[in-house]
Coordinates of C-alpha atoms in Angstrom, one line a residue:
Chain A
X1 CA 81.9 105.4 120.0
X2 CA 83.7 102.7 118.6
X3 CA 84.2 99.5 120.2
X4 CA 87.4 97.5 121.2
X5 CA 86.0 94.3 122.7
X6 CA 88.5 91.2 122.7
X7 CA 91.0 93.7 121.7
X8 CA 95.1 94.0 123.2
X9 CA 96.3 97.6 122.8
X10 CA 100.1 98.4 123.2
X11 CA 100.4 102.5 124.1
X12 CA 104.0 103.3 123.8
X13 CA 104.4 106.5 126.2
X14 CA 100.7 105.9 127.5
X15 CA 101.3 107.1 130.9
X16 CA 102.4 110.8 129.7
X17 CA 100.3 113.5 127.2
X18 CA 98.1 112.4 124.4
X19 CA 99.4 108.9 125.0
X20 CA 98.0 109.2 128.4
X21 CA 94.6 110.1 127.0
X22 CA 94.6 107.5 124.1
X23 CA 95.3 104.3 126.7
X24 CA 92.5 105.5 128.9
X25 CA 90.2 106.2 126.2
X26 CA 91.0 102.9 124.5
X27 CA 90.3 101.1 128.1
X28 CA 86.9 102.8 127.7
X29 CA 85.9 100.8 124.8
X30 CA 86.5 97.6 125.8
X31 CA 90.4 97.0 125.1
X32 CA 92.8 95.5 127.1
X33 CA 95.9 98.2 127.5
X34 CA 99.2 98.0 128.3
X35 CA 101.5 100.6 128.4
X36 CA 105.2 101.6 128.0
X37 CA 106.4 104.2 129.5
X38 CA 109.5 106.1 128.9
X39 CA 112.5 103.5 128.1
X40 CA 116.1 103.7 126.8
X41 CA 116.0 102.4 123.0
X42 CA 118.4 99.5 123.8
X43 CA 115.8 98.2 126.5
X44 CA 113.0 98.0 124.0
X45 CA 112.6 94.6 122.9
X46 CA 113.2 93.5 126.3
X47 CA 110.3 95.7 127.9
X48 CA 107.9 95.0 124.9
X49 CA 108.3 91.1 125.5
X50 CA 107.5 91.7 129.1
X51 CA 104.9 93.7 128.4
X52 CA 103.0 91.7 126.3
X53 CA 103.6 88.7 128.1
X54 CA 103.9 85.1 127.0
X55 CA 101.5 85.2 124.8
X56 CA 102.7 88.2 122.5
X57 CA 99.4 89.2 121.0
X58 CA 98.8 92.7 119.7
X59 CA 96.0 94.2 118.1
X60 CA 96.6 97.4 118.4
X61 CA 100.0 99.3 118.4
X62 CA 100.1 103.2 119.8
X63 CA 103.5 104.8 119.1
X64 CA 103.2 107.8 120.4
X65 CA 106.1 110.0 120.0
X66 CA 106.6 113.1 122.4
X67 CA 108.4 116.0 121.3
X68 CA 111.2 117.6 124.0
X69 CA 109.4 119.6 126.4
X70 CA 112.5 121.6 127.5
X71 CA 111.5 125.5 127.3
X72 CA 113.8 127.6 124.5
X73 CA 117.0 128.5 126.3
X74 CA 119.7 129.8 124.2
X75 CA 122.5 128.9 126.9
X76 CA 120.8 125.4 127.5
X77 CA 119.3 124.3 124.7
X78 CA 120.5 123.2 121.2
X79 CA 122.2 119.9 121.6
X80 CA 120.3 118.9 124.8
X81 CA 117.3 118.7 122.8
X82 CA 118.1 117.3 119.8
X83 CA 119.9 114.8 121.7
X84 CA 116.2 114.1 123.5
X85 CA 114.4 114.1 120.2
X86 CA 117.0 111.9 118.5
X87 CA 116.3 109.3 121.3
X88 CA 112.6 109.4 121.3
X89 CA 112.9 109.1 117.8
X90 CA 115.1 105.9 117.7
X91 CA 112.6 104.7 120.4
X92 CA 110.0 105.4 118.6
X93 CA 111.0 102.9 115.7
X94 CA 112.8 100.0 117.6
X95 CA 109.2 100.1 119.3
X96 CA 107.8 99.9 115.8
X97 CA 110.2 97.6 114.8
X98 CA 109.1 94.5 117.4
X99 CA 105.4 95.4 117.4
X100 CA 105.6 94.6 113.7
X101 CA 107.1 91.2 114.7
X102 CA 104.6 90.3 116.7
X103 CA 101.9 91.2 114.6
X104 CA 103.4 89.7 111.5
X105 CA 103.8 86.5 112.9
X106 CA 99.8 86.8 113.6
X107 CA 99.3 87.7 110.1
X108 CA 97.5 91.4 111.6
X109 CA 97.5 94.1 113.6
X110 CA 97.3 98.1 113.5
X111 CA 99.8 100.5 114.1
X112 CA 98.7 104.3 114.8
X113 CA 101.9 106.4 114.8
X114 CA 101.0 109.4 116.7
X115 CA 102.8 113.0 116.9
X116 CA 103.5 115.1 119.4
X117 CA 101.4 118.8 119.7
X118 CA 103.4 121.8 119.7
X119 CA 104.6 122.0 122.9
X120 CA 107.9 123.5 122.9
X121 CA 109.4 125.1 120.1
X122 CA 108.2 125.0 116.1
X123 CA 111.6 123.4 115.2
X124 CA 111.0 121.2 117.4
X125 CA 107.6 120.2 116.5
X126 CA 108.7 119.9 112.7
X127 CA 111.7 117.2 113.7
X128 CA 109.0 114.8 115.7
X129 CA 106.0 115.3 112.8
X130 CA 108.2 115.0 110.0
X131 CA 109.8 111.2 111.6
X132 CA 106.3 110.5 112.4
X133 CA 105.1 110.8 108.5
X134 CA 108.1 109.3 107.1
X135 CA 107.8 106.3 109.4
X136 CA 104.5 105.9 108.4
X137 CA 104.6 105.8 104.7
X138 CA 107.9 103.7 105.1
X139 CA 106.5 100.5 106.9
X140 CA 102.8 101.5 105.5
X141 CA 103.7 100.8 102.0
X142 CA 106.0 97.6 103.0
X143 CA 103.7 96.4 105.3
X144 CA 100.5 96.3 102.9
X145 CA 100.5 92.9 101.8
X146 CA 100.4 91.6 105.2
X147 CA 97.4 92.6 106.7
X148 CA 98.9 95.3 108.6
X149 CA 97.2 98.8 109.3
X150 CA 100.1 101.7 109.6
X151 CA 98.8 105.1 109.7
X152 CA 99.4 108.3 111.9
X153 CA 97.9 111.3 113.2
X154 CA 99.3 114.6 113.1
X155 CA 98.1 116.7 115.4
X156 CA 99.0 120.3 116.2
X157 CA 97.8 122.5 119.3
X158 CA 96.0 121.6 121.9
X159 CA 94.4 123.5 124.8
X160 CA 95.3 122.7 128.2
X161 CA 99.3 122.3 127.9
X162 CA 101.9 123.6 129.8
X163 CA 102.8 126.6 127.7
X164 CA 105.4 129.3 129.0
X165 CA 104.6 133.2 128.5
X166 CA 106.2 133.4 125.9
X167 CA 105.0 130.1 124.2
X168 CA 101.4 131.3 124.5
X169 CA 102.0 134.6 123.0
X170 CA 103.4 132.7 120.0
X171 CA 100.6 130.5 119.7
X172 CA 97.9 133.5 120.9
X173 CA 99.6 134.8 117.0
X174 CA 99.4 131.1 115.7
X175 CA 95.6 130.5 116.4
X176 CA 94.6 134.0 114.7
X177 CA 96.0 132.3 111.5
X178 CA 94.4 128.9 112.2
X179 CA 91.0 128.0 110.2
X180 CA 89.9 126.7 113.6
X181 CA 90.3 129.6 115.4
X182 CA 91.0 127.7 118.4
X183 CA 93.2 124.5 120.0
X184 CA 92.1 121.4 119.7
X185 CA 90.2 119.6 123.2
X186 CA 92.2 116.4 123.7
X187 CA 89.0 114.5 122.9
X188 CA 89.1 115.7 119.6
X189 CA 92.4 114.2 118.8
X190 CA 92.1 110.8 120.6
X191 CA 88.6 110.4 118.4
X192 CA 90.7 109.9 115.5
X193 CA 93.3 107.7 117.0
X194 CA 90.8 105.5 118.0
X195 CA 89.4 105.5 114.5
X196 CA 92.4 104.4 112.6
X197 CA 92.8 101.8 115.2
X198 CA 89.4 100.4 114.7
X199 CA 88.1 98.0 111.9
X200 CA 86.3 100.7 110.3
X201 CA 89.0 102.3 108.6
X202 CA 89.3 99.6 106.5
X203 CA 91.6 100.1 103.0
X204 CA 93.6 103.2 104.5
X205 CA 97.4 102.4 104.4
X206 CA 100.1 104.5 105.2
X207 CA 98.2 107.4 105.9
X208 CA 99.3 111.0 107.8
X209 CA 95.8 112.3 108.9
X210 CA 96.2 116.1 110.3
X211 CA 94.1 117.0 113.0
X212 CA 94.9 120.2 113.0
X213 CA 92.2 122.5 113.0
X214 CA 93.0 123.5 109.4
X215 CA 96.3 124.6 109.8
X216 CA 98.2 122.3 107.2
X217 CA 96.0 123.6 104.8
Chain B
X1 CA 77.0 100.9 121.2
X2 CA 76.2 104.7 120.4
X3 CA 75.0 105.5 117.5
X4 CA 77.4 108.1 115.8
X5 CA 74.5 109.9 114.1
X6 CA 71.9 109.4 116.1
X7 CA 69.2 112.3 115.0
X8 CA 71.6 113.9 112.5
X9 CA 70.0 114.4 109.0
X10 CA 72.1 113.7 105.7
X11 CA 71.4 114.5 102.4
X12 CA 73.3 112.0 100.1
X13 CA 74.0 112.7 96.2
X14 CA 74.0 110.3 93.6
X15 CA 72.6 107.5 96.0
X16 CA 71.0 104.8 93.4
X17 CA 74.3 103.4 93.5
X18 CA 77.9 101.8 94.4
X19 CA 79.2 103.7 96.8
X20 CA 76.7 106.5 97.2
X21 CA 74.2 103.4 98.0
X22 CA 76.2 102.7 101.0
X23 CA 77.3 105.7 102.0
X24 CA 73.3 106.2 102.8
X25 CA 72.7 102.7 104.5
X26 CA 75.8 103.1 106.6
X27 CA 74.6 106.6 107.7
X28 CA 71.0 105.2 107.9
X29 CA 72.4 102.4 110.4
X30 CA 74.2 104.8 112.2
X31 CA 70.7 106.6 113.4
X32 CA 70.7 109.1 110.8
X33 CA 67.4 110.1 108.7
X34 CA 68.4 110.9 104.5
X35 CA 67.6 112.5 101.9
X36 CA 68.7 110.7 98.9
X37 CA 69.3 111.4 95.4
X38 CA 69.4 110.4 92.1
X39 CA 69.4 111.1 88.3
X40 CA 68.2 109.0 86.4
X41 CA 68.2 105.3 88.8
X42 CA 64.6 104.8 89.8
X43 CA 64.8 101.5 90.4
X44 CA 68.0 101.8 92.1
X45 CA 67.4 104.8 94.1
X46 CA 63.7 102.7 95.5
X47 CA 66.6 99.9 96.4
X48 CA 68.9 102.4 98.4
X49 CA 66.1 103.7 100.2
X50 CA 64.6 100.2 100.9
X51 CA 68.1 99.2 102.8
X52 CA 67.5 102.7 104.8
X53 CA 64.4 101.2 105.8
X54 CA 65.4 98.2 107.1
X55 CA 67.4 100.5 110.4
X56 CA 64.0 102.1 110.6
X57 CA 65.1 105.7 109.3
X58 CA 63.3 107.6 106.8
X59 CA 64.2 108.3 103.4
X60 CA 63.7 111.0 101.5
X61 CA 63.5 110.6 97.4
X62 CA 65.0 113.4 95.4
X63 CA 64.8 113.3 91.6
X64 CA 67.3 116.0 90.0
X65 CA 70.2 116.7 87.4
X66 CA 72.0 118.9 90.2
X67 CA 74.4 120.0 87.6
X68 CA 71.7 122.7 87.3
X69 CA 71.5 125.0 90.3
X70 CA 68.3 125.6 90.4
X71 CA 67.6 122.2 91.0
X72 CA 70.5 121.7 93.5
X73 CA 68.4 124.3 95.5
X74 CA 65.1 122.8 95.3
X75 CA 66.9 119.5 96.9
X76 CA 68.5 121.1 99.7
X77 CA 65.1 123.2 100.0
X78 CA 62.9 120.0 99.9
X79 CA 64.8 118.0 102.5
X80 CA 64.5 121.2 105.3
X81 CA 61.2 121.3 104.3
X82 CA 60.9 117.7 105.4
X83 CA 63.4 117.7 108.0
X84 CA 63.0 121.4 109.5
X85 CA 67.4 121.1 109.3
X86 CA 70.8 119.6 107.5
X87 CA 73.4 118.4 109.4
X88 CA 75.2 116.6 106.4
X89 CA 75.9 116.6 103.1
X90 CA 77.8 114.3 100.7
X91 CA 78.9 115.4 97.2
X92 CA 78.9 111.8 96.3
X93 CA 77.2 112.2 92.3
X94 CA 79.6 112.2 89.6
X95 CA 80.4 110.8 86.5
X96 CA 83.6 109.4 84.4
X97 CA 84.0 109.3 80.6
X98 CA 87.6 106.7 80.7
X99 CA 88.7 108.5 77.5
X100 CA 92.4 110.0 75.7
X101 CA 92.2 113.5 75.5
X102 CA 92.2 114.0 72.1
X103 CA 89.3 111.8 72.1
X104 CA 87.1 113.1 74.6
X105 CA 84.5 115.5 73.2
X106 CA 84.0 119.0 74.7
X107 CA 80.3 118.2 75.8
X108 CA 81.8 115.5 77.5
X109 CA 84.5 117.6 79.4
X110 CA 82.0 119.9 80.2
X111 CA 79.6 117.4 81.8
X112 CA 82.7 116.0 83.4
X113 CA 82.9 119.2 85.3
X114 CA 79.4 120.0 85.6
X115 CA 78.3 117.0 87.7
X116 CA 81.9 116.4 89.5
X117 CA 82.6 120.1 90.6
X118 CA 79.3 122.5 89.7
X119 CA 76.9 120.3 91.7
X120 CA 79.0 120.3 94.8
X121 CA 79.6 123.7 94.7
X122 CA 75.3 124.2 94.6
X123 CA 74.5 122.3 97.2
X124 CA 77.0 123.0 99.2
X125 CA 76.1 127.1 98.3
X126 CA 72.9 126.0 99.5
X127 CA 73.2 123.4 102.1
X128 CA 75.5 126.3 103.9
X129 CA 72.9 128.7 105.2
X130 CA 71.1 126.5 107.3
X131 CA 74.6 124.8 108.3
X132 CA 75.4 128.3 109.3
X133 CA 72.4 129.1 111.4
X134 CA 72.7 126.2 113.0
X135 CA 76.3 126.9 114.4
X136 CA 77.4 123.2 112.8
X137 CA 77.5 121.2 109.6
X138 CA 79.6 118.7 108.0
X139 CA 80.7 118.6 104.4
X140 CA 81.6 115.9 102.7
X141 CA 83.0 115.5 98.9
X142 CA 83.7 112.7 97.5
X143 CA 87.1 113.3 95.1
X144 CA 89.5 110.5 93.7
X145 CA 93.0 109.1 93.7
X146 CA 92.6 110.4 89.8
X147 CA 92.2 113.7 91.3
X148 CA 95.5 113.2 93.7
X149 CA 97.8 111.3 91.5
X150 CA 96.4 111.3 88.0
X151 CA 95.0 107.8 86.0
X152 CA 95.7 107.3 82.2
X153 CA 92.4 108.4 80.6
X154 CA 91.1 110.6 83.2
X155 CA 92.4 114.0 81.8
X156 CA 88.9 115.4 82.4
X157 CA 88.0 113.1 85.3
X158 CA 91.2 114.0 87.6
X159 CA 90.9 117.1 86.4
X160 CA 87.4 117.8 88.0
X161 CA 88.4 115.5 90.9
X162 CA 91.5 117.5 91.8
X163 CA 89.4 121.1 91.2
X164 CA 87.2 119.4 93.7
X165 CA 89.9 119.2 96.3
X166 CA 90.9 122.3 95.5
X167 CA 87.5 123.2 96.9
X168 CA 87.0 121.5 99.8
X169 CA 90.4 122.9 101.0
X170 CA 89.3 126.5 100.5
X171 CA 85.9 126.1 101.7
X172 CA 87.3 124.5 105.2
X173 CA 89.2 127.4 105.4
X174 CA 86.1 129.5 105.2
X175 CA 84.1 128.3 107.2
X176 CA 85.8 126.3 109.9
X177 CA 85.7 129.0 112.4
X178 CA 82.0 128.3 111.8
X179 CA 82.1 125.3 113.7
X180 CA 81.3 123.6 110.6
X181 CA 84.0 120.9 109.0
X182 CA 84.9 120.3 105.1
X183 CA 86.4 117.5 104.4
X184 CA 87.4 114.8 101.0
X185 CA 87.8 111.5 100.5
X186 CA 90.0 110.1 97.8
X187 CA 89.0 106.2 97.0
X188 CA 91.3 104.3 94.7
X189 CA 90.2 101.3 93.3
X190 CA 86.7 100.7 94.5
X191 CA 84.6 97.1 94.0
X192 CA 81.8 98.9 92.9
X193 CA 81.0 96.3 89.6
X194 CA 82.3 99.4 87.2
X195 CA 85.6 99.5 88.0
X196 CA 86.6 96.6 86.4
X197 CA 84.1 97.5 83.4
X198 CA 85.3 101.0 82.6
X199 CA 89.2 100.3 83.3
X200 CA 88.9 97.3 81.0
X201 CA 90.4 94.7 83.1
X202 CA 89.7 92.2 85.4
X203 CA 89.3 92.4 89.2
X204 CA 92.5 89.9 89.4
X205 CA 94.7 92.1 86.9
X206 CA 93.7 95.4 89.1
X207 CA 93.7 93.9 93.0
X208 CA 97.0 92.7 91.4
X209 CA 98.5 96.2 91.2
X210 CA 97.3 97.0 94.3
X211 CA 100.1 96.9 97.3
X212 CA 97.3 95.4 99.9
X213 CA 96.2 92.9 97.4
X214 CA 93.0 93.5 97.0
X215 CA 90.0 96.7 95.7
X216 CA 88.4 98.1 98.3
X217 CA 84.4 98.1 99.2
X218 CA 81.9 100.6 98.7
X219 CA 81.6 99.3 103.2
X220 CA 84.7 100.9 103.7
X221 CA 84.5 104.4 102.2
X222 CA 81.3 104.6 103.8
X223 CA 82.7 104.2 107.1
X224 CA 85.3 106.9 106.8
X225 CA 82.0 109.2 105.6
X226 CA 80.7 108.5 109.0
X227 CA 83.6 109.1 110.8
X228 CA 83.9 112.3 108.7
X229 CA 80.2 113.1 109.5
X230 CA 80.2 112.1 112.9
X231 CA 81.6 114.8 116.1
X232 CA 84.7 112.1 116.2
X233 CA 86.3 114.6 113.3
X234 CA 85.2 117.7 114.8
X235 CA 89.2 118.9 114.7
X236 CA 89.6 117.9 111.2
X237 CA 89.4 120.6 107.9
X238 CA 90.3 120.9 105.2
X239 CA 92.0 117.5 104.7
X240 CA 91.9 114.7 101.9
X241 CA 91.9 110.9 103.3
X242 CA 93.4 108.8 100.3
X243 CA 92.2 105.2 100.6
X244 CA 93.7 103.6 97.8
X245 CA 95.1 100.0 99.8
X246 CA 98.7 101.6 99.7
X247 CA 99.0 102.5 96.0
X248 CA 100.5 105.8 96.2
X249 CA 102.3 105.9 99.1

């Protein structure tokens, strides 16, 4: 595995989902963690600074953006969701946005912007992968020059979740068209998380890597 | 650490060289054993498998033009014989001719194709039965930003490069159920001591050009391989990993 020794690691969501998975798996390999968990947007600078501490360092930046979890609900839904999604998607970059002060005033760092798995409805799904890869090639391409690493991971199902009846059926139908043939173990997407937030992906900027089992095919 | 191949076995195309060279060290100091080959490269190839020696893996030498198939199956053939399996293999071999195309000769575009696209297609073909009865593989092909995003003088180059893509896509589609993953690579401007040779101009004018500021080593596409090889992309098919220091993004 790879190793993370010396290393600061910021996990924005890390105590929920893949984000979860990704701060304990980054623990593992030596780094020292620190996590966000859910904010309001407008508190963002102020609970990054006291996260980091004093000393502000940052090596390593996890955005991880959840999708809404609320189940399809014609009478509920609609504007409760997109409201959710709007604001963990203006999280999302004010997060961005101070991380890459930090490390800019280091001269380093890498960011892994990291998408939700299908978890609640397709539309959904699209509205937080879509901001995740348009984020990415935004700041990669800007950020370049200054010895900053910005590159996501798309990933797509994965086994284990919370999925309602109906959800499952719709994936059941989903996996019979997947290459794969199956949801991904959470393992499998953390591995490549940690890879893009290593040293040894060295010259890949602004990069959406699908770990999707095929399906973006 | 772990090793991320520990007792995996590679077979590496077009090894006597650049990238190919280091794509076979890296693997080599990652605990794999290879099979390496080479064209034409003695000297070179004796070089690569010296550097493989130095992790204290073995290296297997394989002399072919695998633009022929027949050849392309006596590789893959040779190295089970040796290694009683394949775990992984690289379509690294290929060559450029940095020519207009009204210029460029038909021999020439069909050499092009046969060493970028043919000889991946035959050792994969071949590579794919054992991969199969062994319930796992990886595939590896090594394509081009020419083949993503097209270069001035690379009609037949991108051409193959892109076709190349083309294949990795549908053969991840084929056989991913298979448990076995095809992926590409897509390296931009490379320090390899020919870039700068065939495109003409200097490493200064090109890192110039190049959003990050610099070309990048034949050290880093050889770590994306491993990671590609290694179980830490076991969810990954059928996808392209451009590593171009932020030129077309």
């Amino acid at each position: 595995m790879i190793g993370f020794k010396n290393k600061t690691a910021l996990v924005l969501n890390g105590n929920v989902g893949i984000g979860r998975k990704i701060a304990s798996a980054l623990q593992k390999n030596g780094a020292t963690v620190r996590i966000i968990r859910n904010i309001e947007p407008d508190d963002t600078i102020e609970e990054i600074k006291k996260v980091l501490g004093k000393k502000s360092a940052l090596d390593i930046f996890i955005n991880y953006l959840p999708g809404s979890t609320q189940r399809p609900d014609a009478a509920k839904r609609g504007l409760a969701v997109e409201t959710r999604n709007k604001r963990n998607c203006t999280l999302f970059e004010a997060a961005l946005e101070e991380s890459l002060a930090v490390m800019r005033r280091q001269g380093f760092g890498r960011v892994v912007n990291v998408a939700d798995c299908l978890v609640a409805e397709y539309v959904d799904y699209m509205y937080v992968r879509n901001t995740v890869i348009a984020v990415t090639k935004t700041f990669g391409r800007r950020l370049c020059k200054e010895n900053i690493y910005i590159n996501a991971v798309i990933p797509c199902l994965i086994e284990g979740q919370d999925y309602s009846l109906a959800e499952k059926k719709y994936l059941d139908e989903l996996c019979l068209n997947l290459p794969a043939g199956r949801p991904a173990r959470m393992e499998e997407i953390v591995a490549p998380v940690l890879f893009l937030a290593s040293e040894d992906s060295g010259y890949i900027f602004g990069q959406a890597i699908k770990v999707d089992g095929g399906l973006g095919i | 650490m772990d090793m991320l191949l520990k007792n995996k076995v590679a077979l590496v195309t077009g090894a006597s060289k650049g990238i190919g060279r280091r794509i076979a060290v890296e693997m080599a100091r990652q605990g794999a054993d290879l099979a390496i080959n080479y064209n034409t490269d003695c000297r070179g190839i004796e070089e690569t498998a010296t550097e493989i020696a130095k992790y204290g893996k073995k290296a297997l030498l394989l002399q072919a033009d695998i633009s022929n198939r027949d050849a392309a199956a006596e590789i893959v053939k040779k190295t089970k014989d040796e290694f009683k399996r394949i775990d992984i293999l690289v379509n690294n071999a290929g060559v450029l001719f940095e020519k207009y195309l009204f210029r460029i000769s038909d021999d020439e575009w069909q050499r092009c194709f046969q060493v970028n696209v043919d000889a991946a297609c035959f050792c994969s073909r071949a590579c794919l039965l054992s991969m199969l009865r062994q319930g796992s593989g990886k595939i590896i092909n090594i394509s081009s930003l020419s083949g993503v995003s097209g270069n001035t003088g690379h009609t037949a180059y991108g051409a193959s490069k892109a076709a190349l893509i083309g294949f990795t896509k549908s053969l991840a589609k084929e056989v991913a159920r298979k448990n076995i993953n095809v992926n590409a690579i897509a390296p931009g401007y490379i320090d390899t001591g020919m870039t700068a040779k065939t495109s003409g101009q200097s490493k200064e004018i090109l890192s110039g050009r190049i959003p990050c500021g610099r070309m990048g080593s034949p050290e880093e596409v050889a770590k994306t391989v491993v990671f590609l090889a290694s179980e830490l992309s076991s969810y990954i098919h059928g996808e392209v990993i451009v590593m171009d220091g932020g030129l077309t993004i």
